[in-house]
Amino acid sequence: MISKKLQLKRKAEVSTSVVQVKKRFRIVTDDALNVCMCGITANVDQHMLLLLQRKTRLVTVVTLFSFSHFRPPHGQGKLFVSRRSLLDELFEVNHIRTIYHMFIALLILFIFSTLVVDFIDEGRLVLDFDLLVYAFGQFPLVVCTWICMFLSVLVVPYTLFHLWSHTQSGSFAHPNLYSVLFGSVFLLYQALGLGFLPTYVVVTNSLPPASCSVVIMEQVRLMMKAHSFVRENVPRFLAWSKDKTSPGPVVPQVSHYLYFLFAPTLIYRDKYPRNPVIRWGYVATKFLQVLGCLFYAYYVFVRLCIPQFRSVSLQLFDLKAMVLCVFNSILPGVLVLFLGFFAFLHCWHNAFAEMLRFADRMFYKDWWNSTSFANYYRTWNVVVHDWLYYYVYRDFLWMSQKRFRPAAMLFVFTVSAVVHEYILAICFGFFYPVLFCLFMCFGMMFNFILHDQRKGPIWNIIMWTSLFLGQGVIICLYSHEWYAQRYCPLKEPSFLELLKPRSWSCQRGLVVESDNL
């Protein structure tokens, strides 16, 4: 029912937009004809009026055709329209902007409290950022790795698709065999070129968490982009090869593909709605806000996380210590959640969208008003949700002929949980599937219990309470395991010992001094 509602909504939006364009041009055409009729005498040549009518109709057709560039191919898929981000609209209201000012005031207090504590303990003002320097260590290697990944994604998928399109044009025998061959090469590139090699560079060079997250998250993003490019263009080319309604094969230009690799979306289109100008002041403001969120997160960890987990990790992690740790971690967990959302989904995406004049800024919806986890999953990160919905959920239903909708939803949750846990495992350097269990157990359970039929303020309170508690669990368990890995290293660990969390057995008598944070 949700899928049908979404399809009907998209069809209504498309039809409404087309009707509005038709009405607008019909008014312009009638006005132009009326002016001409009033200004021309009875002896006017009727052939001139016929040419004027044909010209105005041609303008209408051309305009409607240009509008169809933003429509989904074959009437399906995501519809891109020009719209602003929700927070940009809300911050124009003074009452909402006051909340933004409150967070800035809290950052100022964090800075002053850190300076005061350092002055009392050290007798001087300490303004070093050792945690940031450590977290973003070996950054030149990160830049080189990203350049190699980007160039490979720019060249390999486009070249493979271009070569494959020539084998399907009719001049080659056995086109299905070529499809299997090029498809296998593409999957091999996704697995080895984008999957294995960046991970190997990260692991062998022991990149710190922040530098590692840049490489791994870009790895996942580029893999999703390459899949979208192939997934959107292959069906379109096959449709052309059967009907051949257009004069030439439907092969996208390199400039379109290059724009897509930088655009803040994971759904490929040849063209997107574009803004007329670039507001460079807006771009600078968003990047400064990202930098501010980075320092904000630094002070959250320095003031609220590191002092707590350094002392807790020296003790045996029993049930009592775990409960206290979880509740003490809720505040930093919530702050990190808000900072990650604001810095990445709002500021970072809007900055690149503004530089590219990308007009569709709906990177998220009003997830804070959700009364169900089902709605929260759809509105928290619209960019990733669109990719999962169109290329995982709908393709699963297409392959199963729409027979196993619960299985399709379970498959989406599994893919999302595995990717999130993969990112954390590689970035932290240990396997501790806390996020995977939260996704597959509590996430699935809340998705069916707190569904879309739950309305009212009480359900929004329940959603926020569960979200806060989950953030406390994530910050507590991963931080405790991070310090346990450094305080209680294993000299010759076996495979089973690597899978077992070190925090379950690390205690004061086994502590080994470590200089790492």
JSON list of C-alpha atoms in Angstrom, two decimals, residues 4 53 89 226 257-258 479:
[
{"chain": "A", "resi": 4, "resn": "LYS", "atom": "CA", "xyz": [1.15, 2.28, -4.39]},
{"chain": "A", "resi": 53, "resn": "GLN", "atom": "CA", "xyz": [0.25, 29.39, -34.34]},
{"chain": "A", "resi": 89, "resn": "GLU", "atom": "CA", "xyz": [13.40, 27.22, 5.05]},
{"chain": "A", "resi": 226, "resn": "ALA", "atom": "CA", "xyz": [28.59, 3.12, -10.63]},
{"chain": "A", "resi": 257, "resn": "TYR", "atom": "CA", "xyz": [28.42, 11.05, -16.08]},
{"chain": "A", "resi": 258, "resn": "LEU", "atom": "CA", "xyz": [31.11, 13.32, -14.62]},
{"chain": "A", "resi": 479, "resn": "SER", "atom": "CA", "xyz": [34.11, 3.35, 22.80]}
]
